[in-house]
Amino acid sequence: MIRRPIQRAVLSAAIAVLSAVTLSGTVAGATPGEGLAPLGSDFLWGVASAGFQNEGHAPDSNWSRYAAGGAVESYGDSVDFYHRYREDIALAKSLGVQVYRLSIEWARIQPQPGTWDNDALSFYDNVVAEIRAAGMRPMLTLDHWVYPGWEVDRGGWSAPQMLDDWLANARVVVDRYADDNPLWVTLNEPVFYPLQEMRASGLSPAAMPAMVDRLVAAHNTIYDYIHARRPDAMVTSNVAYFAGAEAPLDTVIEDRIGPKLDFIGIDYYYGATPATAGSIVSALQNEPWKSQITPEGIYYALRFYARKFPGRPLYIIENGMPTENANPRADGWTRAEVLRDTVYWLQRAKADGMNLIGYNYWSLTDNYEWGSYTPRFGLYTVDVKTDPTLTRRPTDAVPVYRDIVTANGVPSGYLPTRPPVVCSIVDPPSSCTEPVTFPR
Ligand code: BGC
């Protein structure tokens, strides 16, 4: 089974091969070390996580069933956020970030049809209160790809009833937390949700269009509900920026929910260039830590949405770098380097007039990467498989992120460790034909 980041890499690489035939580009030069403005005191720095991936003690759900089925690595209790949330929130606070993203797990709070569990809701009450007490704003995801086991039995997203059931639960969550004024994420990466469902819940390809329609309806309906509760609410659904193919992919969902996005949430991980053809091999080997890192691609992703939704606030909901079991990457990138270089490109985007309001690092800690503990994205690494104490150990990126948050960016004279790739096709053709200048 090919993991989802790998699917992205495969498609990106394939597109890169095709595009390389027709595209070429140059990188314009300028003065090295030119001053770069910080992102501003109102910029939102954050960390991102998700319920199933972090909590442990999983209730019956599509994913708990899948993980228990033996097709993927067993789940255990992940990094046990369920019992260690105070510690993790304290770690986030010590970074100085303003936003803590998590998901409110439907499977936990509604264990039976028609019944919401008060203890489970209290758990999330405590988490949200802890985040607020630490001076942060919660970013709450209503659906990070996991739903109750009883809903699986009803047919999951294949069944028409799913939409009403989903909305009934989402309204409970909105009613409970609207007064906390969180940043809302309705559906995590909705275009990838059906692909995950094919894998974890046996969704048939023929059922995909109906699921997509239900996701669109779910977002648009709950968007209105949230705004009825709180007119100034900030609501999004984070798009998984797919290097090389986002424009056509947006027609599937993003363009249908665009009018009901208060800000554009973007997840950016991997780049694409003609040179990524070789990564097909590593992609087929289920090794996302070999996927190509091109920090400047985040600039192209932001530019794509700045042009598509002029003036609309842009927020990087997820960005990070995978390693294999916390080992050094073969390409030499370290977490600290990628983070600094990425933030440089965020500052460039803002300096070029893009309305960028926030950035979350994925993730605060390592966690269950949808079937495996081997890919590690955490600022703090946790060796779930070999360390029963689940100790959070800081990576080199922890002090770097703290400095970035304090200064609202990298120092004005900072230059990325690597120049931008030539003829990026993160946003074809413009990322190749209209490349960023470097140095500035
Ligand atoms: C997902 C996360 C995942 C991350 C890294 C994002 O697409 O929302 O759940 O862990 O990518 O692969």
Coordinates of C-alpha atoms and ligand atoms in Angstrom, one line a residue:
M1 CA 0.0 0.0 0.0
I2 CA 1.4 3.4 -0.9
R3 CA 1.1 6.0 1.8
R4 CA -0.6 9.3 0.9
P5 CA 2.4 11.5 1.0
I6 CA 4.0 9.0 -1.3
Q7 CA 1.0 9.2 -3.6
R8 CA 1.6 12.9 -3.8
A9 CA 5.2 12.4 -4.6
V10 CA 4.5 9.9 -7.3
L11 CA 2.0 12.2 -9.0
S12 CA 4.3 15.2 -8.6
A13 CA 7.3 13.3 -10.0
A14 CA 5.2 12.0 -12.9
I15 CA 4.1 15.5 -13.7
A16 CA 7.6 16.8 -13.4
V17 CA 8.8 14.3 -16.0
L18 CA 6.1 15.4 -18.4
S19 CA 6.6 19.1 -17.7
A20 CA 10.3 19.0 -18.0
V21 CA 9.9 18.4 -21.7
T22 CA 8.3 21.8 -22.3
L23 CA 9.4 24.1 -19.4
S24 CA 12.6 25.9 -18.7
G25 CA 13.4 28.7 -16.4
T26 CA 16.0 31.0 -15.0
V27 CA 16.6 32.4 -11.6
A28 CA 17.2 36.2 -11.5
G29 CA 19.9 37.6 -9.3
A30 CA 20.0 40.5 -6.9
T31 CA 22.0 41.8 -4.0
P32 CA 22.9 39.2 -1.4
G33 CA 21.8 39.7 2.2
E34 CA 19.2 42.4 1.5
G35 CA 17.1 43.2 4.6
L36 CA 14.0 41.2 4.9
A37 CA 11.1 42.4 7.1
P38 CA 9.8 40.2 9.9
L39 CA 6.3 38.9 9.6
G40 CA 4.7 41.3 12.0
S41 CA 3.6 41.3 15.6
D42 CA 0.1 40.1 14.7
F43 CA 1.4 37.0 12.8
L44 CA 0.1 33.7 14.2
W45 CA 2.7 31.0 14.8
G46 CA 1.4 27.6 15.7
V47 CA 1.8 23.9 16.1
A48 CA -0.5 21.4 14.5
S49 CA -1.6 17.9 15.6
A50 CA -4.6 15.6 15.1
G51 CA -6.7 13.5 17.6
F52 CA -6.2 10.0 16.3
Q53 CA -2.6 10.6 15.4
N54 CA -1.7 11.8 18.9
E55 CA -4.2 10.8 21.6
G56 CA -3.9 7.0 22.0
H57 CA -6.6 5.1 23.9
A58 CA -8.5 5.2 20.6
P59 CA -12.3 4.6 20.6
D60 CA -13.9 2.4 17.9
S61 CA -13.5 4.2 14.6
N62 CA -12.7 3.6 10.9
W63 CA -9.0 4.0 11.7
S64 CA -8.8 2.0 14.9
R65 CA -10.4 -0.9 13.0
Y66 CA -8.0 -0.5 10.1
A67 CA -5.0 -0.2 12.4
A68 CA -6.1 -3.3 14.3
G69 CA -6.6 -5.3 11.1
G70 CA -2.9 -6.0 10.6
A71 CA -2.5 -4.2 7.2
V72 CA -0.5 -1.4 8.9
E73 CA 1.6 -1.0 11.9
S74 CA -0.4 -1.4 15.1
Y75 CA -1.4 1.8 16.8
G76 CA -0.8 1.1 20.5
D77 CA -1.4 4.3 22.3
S78 CA 0.5 6.6 20.0
V79 CA 2.2 9.4 22.0
D80 CA -0.6 9.4 24.6
F81 CA -1.7 12.9 24.2
Y82 CA -4.8 11.8 26.1
H83 CA -2.8 11.7 29.3
R84 CA 0.0 14.0 28.4
Y85 CA -1.8 17.0 26.9
R86 CA -0.7 19.3 29.7
E87 CA 2.9 18.5 29.0
D88 CA 2.5 19.0 25.2
I89 CA 0.7 22.2 25.6
A90 CA 3.4 23.4 28.0
L91 CA 6.0 22.5 25.3
A92 CA 4.0 24.6 22.8
K93 CA 3.8 27.4 25.2
S94 CA 7.6 27.3 25.7
L95 CA 8.0 27.8 22.0
G96 CA 6.0 31.0 22.3
V97 CA 3.5 30.1 19.6
Q98 CA 0.0 31.6 19.6
V99 CA -2.0 28.7 18.1
Y100 CA -2.4 25.1 19.0
R101 CA -4.2 22.9 16.4
L102 CA -6.0 19.7 17.3
S103 CA -9.1 17.8 16.2
I104 CA -12.1 17.0 18.3
E105 CA -12.6 13.3 17.6
W106 CA -16.1 12.5 16.7
A107 CA -15.5 8.8 17.5
R108 CA -14.6 9.7 21.0
I109 CA -17.4 12.1 21.8
Q110 CA -20.2 10.2 20.1
P111 CA -19.6 6.5 20.9
Q112 CA -23.2 5.6 20.0
P113 CA -25.7 7.0 17.6
G114 CA -27.6 9.8 19.4
T115 CA -25.3 9.7 22.5
W116 CA -22.6 12.1 23.3
D117 CA -20.2 11.1 26.0
N118 CA -19.8 13.7 28.8
D119 CA -16.4 12.4 29.9
A120 CA -15.1 12.6 26.4
L121 CA -16.4 16.1 26.0
S122 CA -14.8 17.0 29.3
F123 CA -11.5 15.8 28.0
Y124 CA -11.7 18.3 25.2
D125 CA -13.0 21.0 27.5
N126 CA -9.9 20.5 29.6
V127 CA -7.6 20.5 26.6
V128 CA -9.1 23.7 25.2
A129 CA -9.0 25.4 28.6
E130 CA -5.4 24.4 29.0
I131 CA -4.5 25.9 25.6
R132 CA -6.3 29.1 26.5
A133 CA -4.7 29.2 30.0
A134 CA -1.3 28.9 28.2
G135 CA -2.2 32.1 26.3
M136 CA -2.8 30.3 23.0
R137 CA -5.8 30.2 20.6
P138 CA -7.1 26.7 19.8
M139 CA -7.4 25.8 16.1
L140 CA -10.1 23.1 16.1
T141 CA -10.5 20.6 13.3
L142 CA -13.9 19.0 13.1
D143 CA -12.8 16.1 10.9
H144 CA -9.2 14.8 10.5
W145 CA -10.3 11.7 8.6
V146 CA -11.6 9.7 11.5
Y147 CA -15.3 8.8 12.4
P148 CA -17.1 6.4 14.7
G149 CA -17.2 2.7 14.2
W150 CA -21.0 2.7 14.3
E151 CA -20.8 5.0 11.3
V152 CA -18.6 2.6 9.5
D153 CA -21.3 0.0 10.1
R154 CA -23.8 2.3 8.5
G155 CA -21.6 2.6 5.3
G156 CA -19.4 5.6 6.2
W157 CA -19.2 8.2 3.5
S158 CA -20.9 5.8 1.0
A159 CA -24.1 6.3 2.9
P160 CA -26.4 9.3 2.3
Q161 CA -27.0 9.4 6.1
M162 CA -23.4 10.2 6.8
L163 CA -23.9 13.9 6.0
D164 CA -26.7 14.4 8.5
D165 CA -24.8 12.4 11.1
W166 CA -21.6 14.4 10.5
L167 CA -23.5 17.7 10.8
A168 CA -25.3 16.6 14.0
N169 CA -22.0 15.9 15.7
A170 CA -20.3 19.0 14.2
R171 CA -23.1 21.2 15.6
V172 CA -22.5 19.8 19.1
V173 CA -18.8 20.7 18.8
V174 CA -19.5 24.2 17.4
D175 CA -22.1 24.9 20.1
R176 CA -19.6 23.8 22.8
Y177 CA -16.6 25.8 21.6
A178 CA -17.9 28.7 19.6
D179 CA -17.5 31.0 22.7
D180 CA -13.8 30.1 22.8
N181 CA -13.5 31.7 19.4
P182 CA -11.2 29.0 18.0
L183 CA -9.9 29.1 14.4
W184 CA -12.0 26.5 12.7
V185 CA -10.9 23.8 10.3
T186 CA -14.0 21.9 9.0
L187 CA -12.4 19.1 7.0
N188 CA -8.7 18.2 6.9
E189 CA -7.4 18.0 3.4
P190 CA -10.7 17.1 1.9
V191 CA -9.4 16.0 -1.5
F192 CA -7.2 13.4 0.2
Y193 CA -10.0 12.2 2.5
P194 CA -11.6 10.0 -0.1
L195 CA -8.2 8.5 -1.0
Q196 CA -7.7 7.7 2.7
E197 CA -11.1 6.2 2.8
M198 CA -10.4 3.9 -0.1
R199 CA -7.5 2.6 1.9
A200 CA -8.8 2.5 5.4
S201 CA -12.5 2.0 5.0
G202 CA -12.8 0.2 1.6
L203 CA -14.5 3.1 -0.1
S204 CA -15.1 2.0 -3.7
P205 CA -13.9 4.3 -6.5
A206 CA -17.5 4.5 -7.7
A207 CA -18.5 6.0 -4.4
M208 CA -16.0 8.8 -4.5
P209 CA -18.1 11.4 -6.3
A210 CA -20.9 11.1 -3.8
M211 CA -18.4 11.4 -0.9
V212 CA -16.9 14.5 -2.5
D213 CA -20.4 16.0 -2.8
R214 CA -21.1 15.2 0.9
L215 CA -17.8 16.8 1.9
V216 CA -18.7 20.0 0.0
A217 CA -22.1 20.0 1.6
A218 CA -20.7 19.3 5.1
H219 CA -18.3 22.2 4.8
N220 CA -20.7 24.7 3.4
T221 CA -23.5 23.9 5.8
I222 CA -21.3 23.9 9.0
Y223 CA -19.7 27.1 7.7
D224 CA -23.1 28.9 7.9
Y225 CA -23.9 27.3 11.2
I226 CA -20.6 28.5 12.7
H227 CA -21.2 32.0 11.4
A228 CA -24.8 32.0 12.8
R229 CA -23.3 31.3 16.2
R230 CA -20.5 33.8 15.8
P231 CA -20.4 36.2 12.8
D232 CA -16.7 37.0 13.2
A233 CA -15.7 33.4 13.2
M234 CA -12.6 32.4 11.1
V235 CA -13.3 29.2 9.2
T236 CA -11.3 27.2 6.7
S237 CA -10.7 23.8 5.3
N238 CA -7.0 23.1 4.7
V239 CA -6.0 22.2 1.2
A240 CA -3.2 19.7 0.7
Y241 CA -1.1 21.6 -1.8
F242 CA -0.3 19.1 -4.5
A243 CA 2.9 20.3 -6.3
G244 CA 2.3 20.3 -10.0
A245 CA -1.4 19.6 -10.0
E246 CA -3.2 21.9 -7.6
A247 CA -5.1 23.9 -10.2
P248 CA -7.0 20.9 -11.6
L249 CA -7.4 19.4 -8.1
D250 CA -9.0 22.5 -6.8
T251 CA -12.0 22.0 -9.1
V252 CA -12.8 18.9 -7.1
I253 CA -13.6 20.7 -3.8
E254 CA -11.7 23.9 -3.2
D255 CA -13.5 25.9 -5.9
R256 CA -16.9 24.6 -4.6
I257 CA -16.2 25.8 -1.0
G258 CA -14.2 28.9 -1.9
P259 CA -16.9 31.4 -1.2
K260 CA -17.2 29.9 2.3
L261 CA -13.6 30.2 3.4
D262 CA -12.7 33.1 5.7
F263 CA -9.1 32.3 5.2
I264 CA -7.3 29.9 2.8
G265 CA -5.7 27.1 4.8
I266 CA -2.8 25.5 3.0
D267 CA -0.7 22.4 3.8
Y268 CA 2.6 22.4 2.0
Y269 CA 5.2 19.7 2.3
Y270 CA 6.9 18.5 -1.0
G271 CA 8.1 20.2 -4.1
A272 CA 8.4 19.1 -7.7
T273 CA 11.0 19.7 -10.4
P274 CA 12.1 17.9 -13.5
A275 CA 14.8 16.3 -11.3
T276 CA 12.3 14.6 -9.0
A277 CA 11.8 11.8 -11.5
G278 CA 14.1 9.6 -9.5
S279 CA 12.0 9.9 -6.4
I280 CA 9.4 7.7 -8.0
V281 CA 11.6 4.8 -6.8
S282 CA 11.6 5.9 -3.2
A283 CA 8.0 6.7 -3.4
L284 CA 7.1 3.2 -4.4
Q285 CA 9.2 2.0 -1.5
N286 CA 6.9 3.9 1.0
E287 CA 9.7 6.2 2.1
P288 CA 8.3 9.8 2.4
W289 CA 11.6 10.9 4.0
K290 CA 13.0 10.7 0.5
S291 CA 10.4 13.0 -1.0
Q292 CA 11.9 16.2 -2.3
I293 CA 12.1 19.2 0.1
T294 CA 12.0 22.5 -1.7
P295 CA 11.3 25.2 0.8
E296 CA 10.7 27.9 -1.8
G297 CA 7.8 25.9 -3.1
I298 CA 5.8 27.3 -0.2
Y299 CA 6.2 30.7 -1.9
Y300 CA 4.7 29.4 -5.1
A301 CA 1.9 27.7 -3.3
L302 CA 1.1 31.0 -1.5
R303 CA 1.3 32.9 -4.7
F304 CA -1.1 30.5 -6.4
Y305 CA -3.7 31.1 -3.8
A306 CA -3.0 34.9 -3.5
R307 CA -3.8 35.1 -7.2
K308 CA -6.8 32.9 -7.0
F309 CA -8.4 34.6 -4.0
P310 CA -7.0 38.1 -4.1
G311 CA -6.7 39.7 -0.7
R312 CA -8.1 36.7 1.2
P313 CA -5.9 35.8 4.3
L314 CA -3.6 32.9 3.8
Y315 CA -2.6 30.5 6.6
I316 CA -0.1 27.7 6.3
I317 CA -2.0 25.1 8.4
E318 CA 0.6 22.4 8.1
N319 CA 4.3 22.3 7.0
G320 CA 7.1 20.1 8.2
M321 CA 9.8 17.6 7.2
P322 CA 9.8 13.8 7.5
T323 CA 12.7 11.7 8.6
E324 CA 13.0 8.0 8.9
N325 CA 12.9 7.1 12.5
A326 CA 14.5 10.5 13.4
N327 CA 17.7 9.5 11.5
P328 CA 19.5 12.0 9.4
R329 CA 18.0 12.5 5.9
A330 CA 20.0 11.2 3.0
D331 CA 19.7 14.6 1.2
G332 CA 21.4 16.3 4.2
W333 CA 18.4 18.5 5.1
T334 CA 18.0 19.0 8.8
R335 CA 14.8 20.0 10.5
A336 CA 16.3 23.3 11.6
E337 CA 17.5 24.2 8.1
V338 CA 14.2 23.4 6.5
L339 CA 12.4 25.5 9.0
R340 CA 14.6 28.5 8.7
D341 CA 14.6 28.4 4.9
T342 CA 10.9 27.9 4.8
V343 CA 10.3 30.9 7.1
Y344 CA 12.6 33.0 4.8
W345 CA 10.2 32.2 2.0
L346 CA 7.2 33.1 4.1
Q347 CA 8.8 36.5 4.7
R348 CA 9.4 36.9 1.0
A349 CA 5.8 36.1 0.3
K350 CA 4.6 38.7 2.8
A351 CA 7.1 41.2 1.5
D352 CA 5.7 40.7 -2.0
G353 CA 2.2 41.6 -0.8
M354 CA 0.7 38.3 0.0
N355 CA -1.8 38.4 2.9
L356 CA -0.1 35.7 5.0
I357 CA -1.5 35.6 8.5
G358 CA -0.2 32.4 10.1
Y359 CA 2.0 29.3 10.0
N360 CA 1.7 26.0 11.9
Y361 CA 4.4 23.5 12.2
W362 CA 3.4 19.9 11.7
S363 CA 3.9 18.6 14.2
L364 CA 4.7 19.4 17.8
T365 CA 5.6 15.8 18.4
D366 CA 6.1 12.7 16.3
N367 CA 2.9 10.7 16.0
Y368 CA 1.0 8.0 14.2
E369 CA 1.6 8.7 10.5
W370 CA -1.5 7.0 9.2
G371 CA -0.3 3.4 9.5
S372 CA 3.3 3.8 10.6
Y373 CA 5.5 5.3 13.3
T374 CA 8.5 5.4 11.0
P375 CA 8.0 8.8 9.4
R376 CA 8.8 11.4 12.0
F377 CA 7.6 15.0 11.6
G378 CA 7.9 16.2 15.2
L379 CA 9.7 19.2 16.6
Y380 CA 10.0 16.9 19.6
T381 CA 10.8 13.3 18.7
V382 CA 9.1 10.4 20.5
D383 CA 10.2 6.9 20.0
V384 CA 6.9 5.1 20.3
K385 CA 8.2 1.7 19.4
T386 CA 11.1 1.5 21.7
D387 CA 10.6 4.1 24.5
P388 CA 7.8 3.2 26.9
T389 CA 8.3 6.5 28.7
L390 CA 7.3 8.3 25.5
T391 CA 9.8 11.0 26.4
R392 CA 9.5 14.1 24.1
R393 CA 13.1 14.8 23.0
P394 CA 13.8 18.2 21.3
T395 CA 15.1 18.2 17.8
D396 CA 17.5 20.9 16.5
A397 CA 14.4 22.8 15.3
V398 CA 13.1 23.6 18.8
P399 CA 15.5 26.5 19.6
V400 CA 15.3 27.6 16.0
Y401 CA 11.5 27.8 16.1
R402 CA 11.6 29.6 19.4
D403 CA 13.9 32.2 18.0
I404 CA 11.8 32.6 14.8
V405 CA 8.6 33.1 16.9
T406 CA 10.4 35.6 19.1
A407 CA 11.7 37.6 16.2
N408 CA 8.7 37.0 13.9
G409 CA 10.9 35.5 11.3
V410 CA 14.5 34.8 10.4
P411 CA 17.1 37.7 10.7
S412 CA 16.9 40.3 8.0
G413 CA 20.2 39.3 6.5
Y414 CA 19.4 35.5 6.4
L415 CA 19.9 33.7 3.2
P416 CA 18.5 30.1 2.7
T417 CA 21.0 27.3 2.9
R418 CA 20.0 26.2 -0.7
P419 CA 19.1 28.2 -3.7
P420 CA 15.7 27.6 -5.2
V421 CA 15.5 24.8 -7.7
V422 CA 15.6 25.7 -11.3
C423 CA 12.3 25.2 -13.1
S424 CA 10.1 24.3 -10.1
I425 CA 6.8 23.0 -11.2
V426 CA 5.1 23.5 -7.8
D427 CA 2.7 25.8 -9.6
P428 CA 3.2 25.1 -13.3
P429 CA 4.0 26.9 -15.5
S430 CA 4.5 30.1 -13.4
S431 CA 6.9 28.6 -10.8
C432 CA 9.2 27.8 -13.8
T433 CA 8.5 30.7 -16.1
E434 CA 8.2 33.3 -13.3
P435 CA 10.7 32.0 -10.7
V436 CA 11.5 33.7 -7.4
T437 CA 14.5 35.9 -7.5
F438 CA 17.4 34.8 -5.4
P439 CA 19.1 36.4 -3.7
R440 CA 16.4 39.0 -3.3
Ligands
BGC1 C1 -2.1 15.4 7.3 C2 -1.5 14.9 8.5 C3 -0.2 14.1 8.2 C4 0.8 15.1 7.5 C5 2.1 14.5 7.2 C6 -1.1 16.0 6.3 O1 -1.4 15.8 5.0 O2 -3.1 16.3 7.5 O3 -2.4 14.1 9.2 O4 0.4 13.6 9.3 O5 0.2 15.5 6.3 O6 2.1 13.5 6.2

